[in-house]
Amino acid sequence: MLESFSITFGELNFFSIIPMVIAIVGAILIIGLDLYIQKANKQLYAMLAIVFLVLDLGYVVLFGGYGRAFFDLVLIDGISMLGQIIILVGAILFLPLTLSYNKFHEFQYPEYYALFLLMCVGFQFMVSSDHLIVIFLGLETASLSLYTLIAMHNRKNSLEAAIKYFTMGALSAACFAFGSMLLYAASGYLDLENIKNALDYSSYQPSYLILAAVVFFIAAIGFKVSLVPFHTWMPDVYEGSNSFLAGFISVVPKIAALVVAIRIFSIFQDLIWVYNIFYLLVIVTMTLPNLVALVQKDVKRMLAYSSISHAGFVFSAILISSFQSFSALFMYWILFLFANLGIFAMLWITRTKEQKWDKHYDHPYEKFSGLIKLCPFMAVIMALFMLSLAGIPPFSLFWGKAYLMSAAINNGYLFLAVVMALNSAIAAYYYLKLIVYMFFKEPLVENGAIYLQNVTLPLKIVVGIAVACVCFSSLFVDDILYSVYYFLESSVI
């Protein structure tokens, strides 16, 4: 006779997913309010989305605890907490950019903000599980929302970018699902801890199932992190997206994918052929986009290729696979968040509905010619962000690059550290190119007010936060590193 049983909230550890529930409730509330308050100012929905994201972050930081939940489908550890904090801080800082002076088409729809919240929920689930099915569901939830947000920009190249992203994303999802199926066939499990315990690496020749699974996972995660040769979608998606969303894409989805990469590839770190593939991927991803960025005519496309190179930098931490390298990865990405936030916010401020400088690009280099004479303060701020992204001391990203190179040298990766240094030197050229245009070229327009058409108080606040973090990072970089250490010590890697 079968005995009845009951499951309590305590046994499920329901409180572990309350942050995601907060964001889901926010998305439903925004849609519901629009049904009843149809003439409400659309900025209300942006503010509501920010409020729910702040509540989400507050719960993660103040009330979150470690442990497993929902029959071990959810894993809340230090890496999960770090990932969620970066995702939510990035979302909270980027979302006020929608409160611009020019009322762009997509920001008039409450669905835009509901989808934005659901996208964040997907990323949170991605970093909060070591079960392949839950990771896949989080990945698809976030991706489907992001495709729609890009298409809502309602321009010809936006629809093209969304279709390209959707097509490549569907291929990536298929690779992830197929890789999961192969690992299940090889081990009989779908959670990474049991998969690691079940697989036997002692044999001389690796299983063909494991080999194929690794290849599919490299393709799936390589697309999300934009590793070469899976990066081809990124410049077109940047160009087709508004600057707010392009900046967000460059930071938040990648940290979620990096956390997944840490969890999955830690299983295979003892396999020499996986190590060799990663080494090649990291070097090519750092170098090739840097060379392509040198010849770009549009600042946003240049930033797209530079962010691919940055992804190669931080992916080297997974290759090194040590406590110091993982610490460097998270510190690097936190500092990268504020530098990218600042430069994309400045591009968004200078965005006009009319393309006055180029029929194809929104932000050609010529647009910023002589900016120091037209808007000196704006030129100086943009130069600060460029110097930070180039890794020039004492600005923020210098500390991330220095610590990551230190991790490489301390773990015996001297050649990798040399490649990092050389690529930093190459990158300095195209970052300084914009500074040359701003400070040493003659302006092409007479009225500098055209660069300020989109500026509002929320955008000024966001830029101010980014400038403070970029310029004074040396004062709190030790605190960031200490916090990262604290979280990583309680992680399941």
mmCIF file of N, CA and C in Angstrom, residues 341-463:
data_model
loop_
_atom_site.group_PDB
_atom_site.id
_atom_site.type_symbol
_atom_site.label_atom_id
_atom_site.label_comp_id
_atom_site.label_asym_id
_atom_site.label_seq_id
_atom_site.Cartn_x
_atom_site.Cartn_y
_atom_site.Cartn_z
ATOM 1 N N LEU A 341 29.044 50.818 -18.914
ATOM 2 C CA LEU A 341 27.854 51.607 -18.590
ATOM 3 C C LEU A 341 28.083 53.066 -18.963
ATOM 4 N N GLY A 342 29.243 53.581 -18.615
ATOM 5 C CA GLY A 342 29.519 54.985 -18.866
ATOM 6 C C GLY A 342 29.591 55.323 -20.340
ATOM 7 N N ILE A 343 30.334 54.538 -21.119
ATOM 8 C CA ILE A 343 30.508 54.894 -22.527
ATOM 9 C C ILE A 343 29.210 54.699 -23.311
ATOM 10 N N PHE A 344 28.433 53.662 -22.996
ATOM 11 C CA PHE A 344 27.173 53.474 -23.720
ATOM 12 C C PHE A 344 26.130 54.509 -23.290
ATOM 13 N N ALA A 345 26.201 54.961 -22.039
ATOM 14 C CA ALA A 345 25.318 56.047 -21.612
ATOM 15 C C ALA A 345 25.647 57.328 -22.372
ATOM 16 N N MET A 346 26.940 57.585 -22.607
ATOM 17 C CA MET A 346 27.328 58.776 -23.365
ATOM 18 C C MET A 346 26.884 58.660 -24.821
ATOM 19 N N LEU A 347 26.986 57.478 -25.402
ATOM 20 C CA LEU A 347 26.483 57.292 -26.766
ATOM 21 C C LEU A 347 24.971 57.506 -26.818
ATOM 22 N N TRP A 348 24.280 57.069 -25.774
ATOM 23 C CA TRP A 348 22.823 57.229 -25.723
ATOM 24 C C TRP A 348 22.443 58.702 -25.584
ATOM 25 N N ILE A 349 23.245 59.466 -24.818
ATOM 26 C CA ILE A 349 22.991 60.901 -24.673
ATOM 27 C C ILE A 349 23.127 61.613 -26.015
ATOM 28 N N THR A 350 24.101 61.184 -26.822
ATOM 29 C CA THR A 350 24.338 61.852 -28.109
ATOM 30 C C THR A 350 23.463 61.313 -29.238
ATOM 31 N N ARG A 351 22.584 60.369 -28.931
ATOM 32 C CA ARG A 351 21.736 59.750 -29.951
ATOM 33 C C ARG A 351 20.645 60.721 -30.404
ATOM 34 N N THR A 352 20.515 60.865 -31.691
ATOM 35 C CA THR A 352 19.435 61.670 -32.268
ATOM 36 C C THR A 352 18.628 60.799 -33.218
ATOM 37 N N LYS A 353 17.373 61.162 -33.404
ATOM 38 C CA LYS A 353 16.525 60.376 -34.301
ATOM 39 C C LYS A 353 16.944 60.564 -35.753
ATOM 40 N N GLU A 354 17.514 61.736 -36.067
ATOM 41 C CA GLU A 354 18.007 61.970 -37.418
ATOM 42 C C GLU A 354 19.482 61.582 -37.473
ATOM 43 N N GLN A 355 19.865 60.887 -38.543
ATOM 44 C CA GLN A 355 21.268 60.507 -38.717
ATOM 45 C C GLN A 355 21.971 61.589 -39.538
ATOM 46 N N LYS A 356 22.591 62.543 -38.844
ATOM 47 C CA LYS A 356 23.149 63.718 -39.496
ATOM 48 C C LYS A 356 24.542 63.479 -40.058
ATOM 49 N N TRP A 357 25.273 62.535 -39.505
ATOM 50 C CA TRP A 357 26.673 62.366 -39.895
ATOM 51 C C TRP A 357 26.885 61.226 -40.891
ATOM 52 N N ASP A 358 26.060 60.205 -40.817
ATOM 53 C CA ASP A 358 26.243 59.050 -41.675
ATOM 54 C C ASP A 358 24.884 58.400 -41.901
ATOM 55 N N LYS A 359 24.612 57.954 -43.115
ATOM 56 C CA LYS A 359 23.313 57.360 -43.423
ATOM 57 C C LYS A 359 23.161 55.963 -42.839
ATOM 58 N N HIS A 360 24.288 55.314 -42.542
ATOM 59 C CA HIS A 360 24.231 53.925 -42.098
ATOM 60 C C HIS A 360 24.468 53.789 -40.600
ATOM 61 N N TYR A 361 25.446 54.520 -40.078
ATOM 62 C CA TYR A 361 25.834 54.363 -38.678
ATOM 63 C C TYR A 361 25.271 55.482 -37.814
ATOM 64 N N ASP A 362 24.950 55.146 -36.560
ATOM 65 C CA ASP A 362 24.465 56.142 -35.605
ATOM 66 C C ASP A 362 25.611 56.925 -34.966
ATOM 67 N N HIS A 363 26.771 56.254 -34.799
ATOM 68 C CA HIS A 363 27.865 56.889 -34.062
ATOM 69 C C HIS A 363 29.196 56.748 -34.798
ATOM 70 N N PRO A 364 29.316 57.303 -36.022
ATOM 71 C CA PRO A 364 30.616 57.262 -36.698
ATOM 72 C C PRO A 364 31.628 58.120 -35.945
ATOM 73 N N TYR A 365 32.899 57.836 -36.139
ATOM 74 C CA TYR A 365 33.943 58.608 -35.454
ATOM 75 C C TYR A 365 33.829 60.095 -35.787
ATOM 76 N N GLU A 366 33.444 60.396 -37.036
ATOM 77 C CA GLU A 366 33.358 61.796 -37.452
ATOM 78 C C GLU A 366 32.335 62.584 -36.640
ATOM 79 N N LYS A 367 31.370 61.889 -36.095
ATOM 80 C CA LYS A 367 30.346 62.555 -35.279
ATOM 81 C C LYS A 367 30.970 63.285 -34.097
ATOM 82 N N PHE A 368 32.073 62.752 -33.580
ATOM 83 C CA PHE A 368 32.683 63.306 -32.370
ATOM 84 C C PHE A 368 33.886 64.192 -32.679
ATOM 85 N N SER A 369 34.074 64.544 -33.941
ATOM 86 C CA SER A 369 35.190 65.420 -34.316
ATOM 87 C C SER A 369 35.078 66.768 -33.603
ATOM 88 N N GLY A 370 36.161 67.183 -32.976
ATOM 89 C CA GLY A 370 36.188 68.493 -32.324
ATOM 90 C C GLY A 370 35.235 68.641 -31.164
ATOM 91 N N LEU A 371 34.837 67.542 -30.546
ATOM 92 C CA LEU A 371 33.872 67.624 -29.445
ATOM 93 C C LEU A 371 34.401 68.467 -28.287
ATOM 94 N N ILE A 372 35.708 68.507 -28.106
ATOM 95 C CA ILE A 372 36.289 69.285 -27.012
ATOM 96 C C ILE A 372 35.971 70.769 -27.157
ATOM 97 N N LYS A 373 35.755 71.246 -28.401
ATOM 98 C CA LYS A 373 35.431 72.648 -28.633
ATOM 99 C C LYS A 373 33.941 72.925 -28.494
ATOM 100 N N LEU A 374 33.127 71.900 -28.721
ATOM 101 C CA LEU A 374 31.671 72.074 -28.675
ATOM 102 C C LEU A 374 31.098 71.758 -27.292
ATOM 103 N N CYS A 375 31.526 70.625 -26.717
ATOM 104 C CA CYS A 375 31.066 70.196 -25.384
ATOM 105 C C CYS A 375 32.279 69.657 -24.614
ATOM 106 N N PRO A 376 33.079 70.540 -24.049
ATOM 107 C CA PRO A 376 34.332 70.106 -23.406
ATOM 108 C C PRO A 376 34.118 69.075 -22.303
ATOM 109 N N PHE A 377 33.110 69.278 -21.479
ATOM 110 C CA PHE A 377 32.867 68.371 -20.356
ATOM 111 C C PHE A 377 32.530 66.971 -20.862
ATOM 112 N N MET A 378 31.706 66.909 -21.904
ATOM 113 C CA MET A 378 31.330 65.615 -22.473
ATOM 114 C C MET A 378 32.546 64.916 -23.081
ATOM 115 N N ALA A 379 33.404 65.673 -23.767
ATOM 116 C CA ALA A 379 34.594 65.082 -24.373
ATOM 117 C C ALA A 379 35.522 64.501 -23.313
ATOM 118 N N VAL A 380 35.693 65.204 -22.208
ATOM 119 C CA VAL A 380 36.561 64.727 -21.131
ATOM 120 C C VAL A 380 36.005 63.445 -20.515
ATOM 121 N N ILE A 381 34.692 63.404 -20.295
ATOM 122 C CA ILE A 381 34.073 62.216 -19.698
ATOM 123 C C ILE A 381 34.219 61.006 -20.622
ATOM 124 N N MET A 382 33.951 61.185 -21.912
ATOM 125 C CA MET A 382 34.108 60.066 -22.851
ATOM 126 C C MET A 382 35.559 59.602 -22.915
ATOM 127 N N ALA A 383 36.493 60.536 -22.825
ATOM 128 C CA ALA A 383 37.912 60.169 -22.828
ATOM 129 C C ALA A 383 38.266 59.329 -21.600
ATOM 130 N N LEU A 384 37.675 59.654 -20.447
ATOM 131 C CA LEU A 384 37.924 58.873 -19.233
ATOM 132 C C LEU A 384 37.475 57.426 -19.409
ATOM 133 N N PHE A 385 36.305 57.240 -20.010
ATOM 134 C CA PHE A 385 35.807 55.875 -20.224
ATOM 135 C C PHE A 385 36.675 55.121 -21.226
ATOM 136 N N MET A 386 37.152 55.798 -22.261
ATOM 137 C CA MET A 386 38.027 55.152 -23.234
ATOM 138 C C MET A 386 39.351 54.738 -22.589
ATOM 139 N N LEU A 387 39.906 55.603 -21.748
ATOM 140 C CA LEU A 387 41.162 55.282 -21.060
ATOM 141 C C LEU A 387 40.980 54.099 -20.116
ATOM 142 N N SER A 388 39.812 54.031 -19.483
ATOM 143 C CA SER A 388 39.544 52.907 -18.573
ATOM 144 C C SER A 388 39.451 51.601 -19.344
ATOM 145 N N LEU A 389 38.699 51.602 -20.461
ATOM 146 C CA LEU A 389 38.575 50.378 -21.256
ATOM 147 C C LEU A 389 39.911 49.948 -21.840
ATOM 148 N N ALA A 390 40.782 50.912 -22.103
ATOM 149 C CA ALA A 390 42.112 50.589 -22.617
ATOM 150 C C ALA A 390 43.028 50.013 -21.540
ATOM 151 N N GLY A 391 42.615 50.128 -20.277
ATOM 152 C CA GLY A 391 43.444 49.602 -19.189
ATOM 153 C C GLY A 391 44.581 50.525 -18.797
ATOM 154 N N ILE A 392 44.375 51.829 -18.988
ATOM 155 C CA ILE A 392 45.400 52.807 -18.616
ATOM 156 C C ILE A 392 45.291 53.098 -17.123
ATOM 157 N N PRO A 393 46.399 52.986 -16.365
ATOM 158 C CA PRO A 393 46.316 53.299 -14.936
ATOM 159 C C PRO A 393 46.131 54.800 -14.739
ATOM 160 N N PRO A 394 45.426 55.222 -13.669
ATOM 161 C CA PRO A 394 44.902 54.405 -12.561
ATOM 162 C C PRO A 394 43.419 54.087 -12.709
ATOM 163 N N PHE A 395 42.905 54.109 -13.940
ATOM 164 C CA PHE A 395 41.476 53.920 -14.137
ATOM 165 C C PHE A 395 41.078 52.457 -13.946
ATOM 166 N N SER A 396 39.777 52.225 -13.825
ATOM 167 C CA SER A 396 39.255 50.998 -13.211
ATOM 168 C C SER A 396 39.753 49.704 -13.842
ATOM 169 N N LEU A 397 39.634 49.578 -15.164
ATOM 170 C CA LEU A 397 39.892 48.271 -15.770
ATOM 171 C C LEU A 397 41.371 47.881 -15.736
ATOM 172 N N PHE A 398 42.239 48.852 -15.465
ATOM 173 C CA PHE A 398 43.657 48.524 -15.293
ATOM 174 C C PHE A 398 43.843 47.504 -14.175
ATOM 175 N N TRP A 399 43.087 47.693 -13.076
ATOM 176 C CA TRP A 399 43.243 46.795 -11.923
ATOM 177 C C TRP A 399 42.734 45.397 -12.262
ATOM 178 N N GLY A 400 41.655 45.318 -13.031
ATOM 179 C CA GLY A 400 41.156 44.009 -13.439
ATOM 180 C C GLY A 400 42.140 43.280 -14.332
ATOM 181 N N LYS A 401 42.703 44.004 -15.315
ATOM 182 C CA LYS A 401 43.670 43.380 -16.212
ATOM 183 C C LYS A 401 44.934 42.971 -15.459
ATOM 184 N N ALA A 402 45.397 43.833 -14.564
ATOM 185 C CA ALA A 402 46.623 43.534 -13.819
ATOM 186 C C ALA A 402 46.445 42.293 -12.954
ATOM 187 N N TYR A 403 45.291 42.178 -12.294
ATOM 188 C CA TYR A 403 45.071 41.038 -11.404
ATOM 189 C C TYR A 403 44.890 39.748 -12.202
ATOM 190 N N LEU A 404 44.240 39.851 -13.355
ATOM 191 C CA LEU A 404 44.062 38.661 -14.193
ATOM 192 C C LEU A 404 45.402 38.194 -14.767
ATOM 193 N N MET A 405 46.243 39.137 -15.194
ATOM 194 C CA MET A 405 47.586 38.760 -15.663
ATOM 195 C C MET A 405 48.408 38.162 -14.518
ATOM 196 N N SER A 406 48.247 38.712 -13.335
ATOM 197 C CA SER A 406 48.950 38.170 -12.168
ATOM 198 C C SER A 406 48.523 36.731 -11.902
ATOM 199 N N ALA A 407 47.216 36.453 -12.044
ATOM 200 C CA ALA A 407 46.732 35.081 -11.856
ATOM 201 C C ALA A 407 47.337 34.148 -12.895
ATOM 202 N N ALA A 408 47.474 34.629 -14.142
ATOM 203 C CA ALA A 408 48.071 33.812 -15.198
ATOM 204 C C ALA A 408 49.534 33.508 -14.881
ATOM 205 N N ILE A 409 50.293 34.524 -14.474
ATOM 206 C CA ILE A 409 51.716 34.332 -14.181
ATOM 207 C C ILE A 409 51.902 33.419 -12.973
ATOM 208 N N ASN A 410 51.100 33.630 -11.923
ATOM 209 C CA ASN A 410 51.236 32.832 -10.702
ATOM 210 C C ASN A 410 50.908 31.356 -10.926
ATOM 211 N N ASN A 411 50.114 31.065 -11.966
ATOM 212 C CA ASN A 411 49.752 29.675 -12.250
ATOM 213 C C ASN A 411 50.545 29.095 -13.415
ATOM 214 N N GLY A 412 51.625 29.771 -13.811
ATOM 215 C CA GLY A 412 52.518 29.235 -14.831
ATOM 216 C C GLY A 412 52.123 29.518 -16.261
ATOM 217 N N TYR A 413 51.206 30.454 -16.501
ATOM 218 C CA TYR A 413 50.746 30.777 -17.855
ATOM 219 C C TYR A 413 51.456 32.043 -18.337
ATOM 220 N N LEU A 414 52.767 31.998 -18.453
ATOM 221 C CA LEU A 414 53.550 33.169 -18.832
ATOM 222 C C LEU A 414 53.243 33.597 -20.269
ATOM 223 N N PHE A 415 53.145 32.640 -21.195
ATOM 224 C CA PHE A 415 52.836 32.982 -22.586
ATOM 225 C C PHE A 415 51.469 33.651 -22.688
ATOM 226 N N LEU A 416 50.495 33.142 -21.944
ATOM 227 C CA LEU A 416 49.157 33.735 -21.950
ATOM 228 C C LEU A 416 49.210 35.171 -21.439
ATOM 229 N N ALA A 417 49.981 35.421 -20.393
ATOM 230 C CA ALA A 417 50.112 36.776 -19.852
ATOM 231 C C ALA A 417 50.736 37.720 -20.881
ATOM 232 N N VAL A 418 51.720 37.232 -21.647
ATOM 233 C CA VAL A 418 52.338 38.047 -22.696
ATOM 234 C C VAL A 418 51.318 38.389 -23.780
ATOM 235 N N VAL A 419 50.500 37.408 -24.167
ATOM 236 C CA VAL A 419 49.456 37.656 -25.171
ATOM 237 C C VAL A 419 48.451 38.692 -24.643
ATOM 238 N N MET A 420 48.104 38.600 -23.374
ATOM 239 C CA MET A 420 47.207 39.589 -22.771
ATOM 240 C C MET A 420 47.800 40.988 -22.860
ATOM 241 N N ALA A 421 49.079 41.113 -22.518
ATOM 242 C CA ALA A 421 49.733 42.421 -22.540
ATOM 243 C C ALA A 421 49.779 42.987 -23.960
ATOM 244 N N LEU A 422 50.104 42.143 -24.940
ATOM 245 C CA LEU A 422 50.168 42.596 -26.330
ATOM 246 C C LEU A 422 48.803 43.051 -26.828
ATOM 247 N N ASN A 423 47.759 42.319 -26.471
ATOM 248 C CA ASN A 423 46.410 42.705 -26.901
ATOM 249 C C ASN A 423 45.937 43.973 -26.212
ATOM 250 N N SER A 424 46.362 44.191 -24.985
ATOM 251 C CA SER A 424 46.035 45.453 -24.313
ATOM 252 C C SER A 424 46.672 46.624 -25.051
ATOM 253 N N ALA A 425 47.892 46.424 -25.552
ATOM 254 C CA ALA A 425 48.571 47.474 -26.316
ATOM 255 C C ALA A 425 47.853 47.741 -27.640
ATOM 256 N N ILE A 426 47.410 46.670 -28.318
ATOM 257 C CA ILE A 426 46.670 46.839 -29.573
ATOM 258 C C ILE A 426 45.356 47.581 -29.317
ATOM 259 N N ALA A 427 44.663 47.190 -28.258
ATOM 260 C CA ALA A 427 43.365 47.804 -27.947
ATOM 261 C C ALA A 427 43.512 49.290 -27.645
ATOM 262 N N ALA A 428 44.629 49.672 -27.052
ATOM 263 C CA ALA A 428 44.828 51.085 -26.727
ATOM 264 C C ALA A 428 44.735 51.954 -27.975
ATOM 265 N N TYR A 429 45.141 51.421 -29.125
ATOM 266 C CA TYR A 429 45.121 52.221 -30.361
ATOM 267 C C TYR A 429 43.700 52.628 -30.726
ATOM 268 N N TYR A 430 42.772 51.668 -30.780
ATOM 269 C CA TYR A 430 41.428 52.043 -31.241
ATOM 270 C C TYR A 430 40.627 52.761 -30.163
ATOM 271 N N TYR A 431 40.971 52.582 -28.895
ATOM 272 C CA TYR A 431 40.321 53.393 -27.869
ATOM 273 C C TYR A 431 40.807 54.844 -27.940
ATOM 274 N N LEU A 432 42.117 55.018 -28.153
ATOM 275 C CA LEU A 432 42.666 56.367 -28.251
ATOM 276 C C LEU A 432 42.258 57.060 -29.551
ATOM 277 N N LYS A 433 41.861 56.285 -30.552
ATOM 278 C CA LYS A 433 41.425 56.861 -31.826
ATOM 279 C C LYS A 433 40.246 57.808 -31.618
ATOM 280 N N LEU A 434 39.294 57.418 -30.769
ATOM 281 C CA LEU A 434 38.157 58.296 -30.490
ATOM 282 C C LEU A 434 38.626 59.569 -29.791
ATOM 283 N N ILE A 435 39.588 59.448 -28.894
ATOM 284 C CA ILE A 435 40.120 60.626 -28.193
ATOM 285 C C ILE A 435 40.783 61.572 -29.189
ATOM 286 N N VAL A 436 41.495 61.022 -30.176
ATOM 287 C CA VAL A 436 42.116 61.847 -31.208
ATOM 288 C C VAL A 436 41.059 62.636 -31.975
ATOM 289 N N TYR A 437 39.972 61.976 -32.342
ATOM 290 C CA TYR A 437 38.892 62.673 -33.050
ATOM 291 C C TYR A 437 38.293 63.779 -32.193
ATOM 292 N N MET A 438 38.090 63.520 -30.915
ATOM 293 C CA MET A 438 37.445 64.504 -30.042
ATOM 294 C C MET A 438 38.340 65.701 -29.755
ATOM 295 N N PHE A 439 39.651 65.464 -29.618
ATOM 296 C CA PHE A 439 40.543 66.512 -29.143
ATOM 297 C C PHE A 439 41.379 67.168 -30.244
ATOM 298 N N PHE A 440 41.594 66.485 -31.376
ATOM 299 C CA PHE A 440 42.530 66.999 -32.364
ATOM 300 C C PHE A 440 41.923 67.213 -33.749
ATOM 301 N N LYS A 441 40.639 66.903 -33.927
ATOM 302 C CA LYS A 441 39.984 67.143 -35.213
ATOM 303 C C LYS A 441 39.106 68.388 -35.122
ATOM 304 N N GLU A 442 38.822 68.961 -36.259
ATOM 305 C CA GLU A 442 37.943 70.118 -36.310
ATOM 306 C C GLU A 442 36.484 69.667 -36.293
ATOM 307 N N PRO A 443 35.605 70.369 -35.566
ATOM 308 C CA PRO A 443 34.191 69.966 -35.508
ATOM 309 C C PRO A 443 33.498 70.095 -36.859
ATOM 310 N N LEU A 444 32.535 69.205 -37.099
ATOM 311 C CA LEU A 444 31.785 69.220 -38.356
ATOM 312 C C LEU A 444 30.466 69.969 -38.223
ATOM 313 N N VAL A 445 30.085 70.323 -37.005
ATOM 314 C CA VAL A 445 28.867 71.108 -36.767
ATOM 315 C C VAL A 445 29.238 72.315 -35.916
ATOM 316 N N GLU A 446 28.375 73.291 -35.900
ATOM 317 C CA GLU A 446 28.669 74.512 -35.153
ATOM 318 C C GLU A 446 27.991 74.551 -33.798
ATOM 319 N N ASN A 447 26.863 73.882 -33.675
ATOM 320 C CA ASN A 447 26.079 73.949 -32.438
ATOM 321 C C ASN A 447 26.288 72.685 -31.607
ATOM 322 N N GLY A 448 26.940 72.804 -30.458
ATOM 323 C CA GLY A 448 27.202 71.660 -29.595
ATOM 324 C C GLY A 448 25.972 71.134 -28.888
ATOM 325 N N ALA A 449 24.871 71.905 -28.897
ATOM 326 C CA ALA A 449 23.651 71.468 -28.205
ATOM 327 C C ALA A 449 23.060 70.208 -28.827
ATOM 328 N N ILE A 450 23.434 69.929 -30.075
ATOM 329 C CA ILE A 450 22.899 68.738 -30.741
ATOM 330 C C ILE A 450 23.322 67.462 -30.021
ATOM 331 N N TYR A 451 24.463 67.505 -29.326
ATOM 332 C CA TYR A 451 24.954 66.319 -28.613
ATOM 333 C C TYR A 451 24.207 66.092 -27.305
ATOM 334 N N LEU A 452 23.418 67.055 -26.880
ATOM 335 C CA LEU A 452 22.741 66.962 -25.591
ATOM 336 C C LEU A 452 21.233 66.806 -25.736
ATOM 337 N N GLN A 453 20.768 66.461 -26.932
ATOM 338 C CA GLN A 453 19.331 66.392 -27.176
ATOM 339 C C GLN A 453 18.640 65.315 -26.345
ATOM 340 N N ASN A 454 19.360 64.289 -25.960
ATOM 341 C CA ASN A 454 18.738 63.141 -25.311
ATOM 342 C C ASN A 454 18.982 63.100 -23.810
ATOM 343 N N VAL A 455 19.650 64.101 -23.264
ATOM 344 C CA VAL A 455 20.074 64.053 -21.867
ATOM 345 C C VAL A 455 18.921 64.399 -20.927
ATOM 346 N N THR A 456 18.851 63.656 -19.816
ATOM 347 C CA THR A 456 17.890 63.917 -18.746
ATOM 348 C C THR A 456 18.612 63.730 -17.413
ATOM 349 N N LEU A 457 17.947 64.081 -16.330
ATOM 350 C CA LEU A 457 18.551 63.926 -15.004
ATOM 351 C C LEU A 457 18.928 62.477 -14.699
ATOM 352 N N PRO A 458 18.065 61.480 -14.982
ATOM 353 C CA PRO A 458 18.483 60.088 -14.722
ATOM 354 C C PRO A 458 19.749 59.689 -15.475
ATOM 355 N N LEU A 459 19.894 60.149 -16.721
ATOM 356 C CA LEU A 459 21.103 59.826 -17.480
ATOM 357 C C LEU A 459 22.319 60.497 -16.866
ATOM 358 N N LYS A 460 22.156 61.724 -16.397
ATOM 359 C CA LYS A 460 23.278 62.417 -15.745
ATOM 360 C C LYS A 460 23.715 61.677 -14.485
ATOM 361 N N ILE A 461 22.744 61.161 -13.728
ATOM 362 C CA ILE A 461 23.068 60.430 -12.498
ATOM 363 C C ILE A 461 23.835 59.150 -12.829
ATOM 364 N N VAL A 462 23.358 58.426 -13.838
ATOM 365 C CA VAL A 462 24.026 57.183 -14.233
ATOM 366 C C VAL A 462 25.457 57.459 -14.680
ATOM 367 N N VAL A 463 25.643 58.488 -15.505
ATOM 368 C CA VAL A 463 26.991 58.839 -15.957
ATOM 369 C C VAL A 463 27.863 59.250 -14.782
#
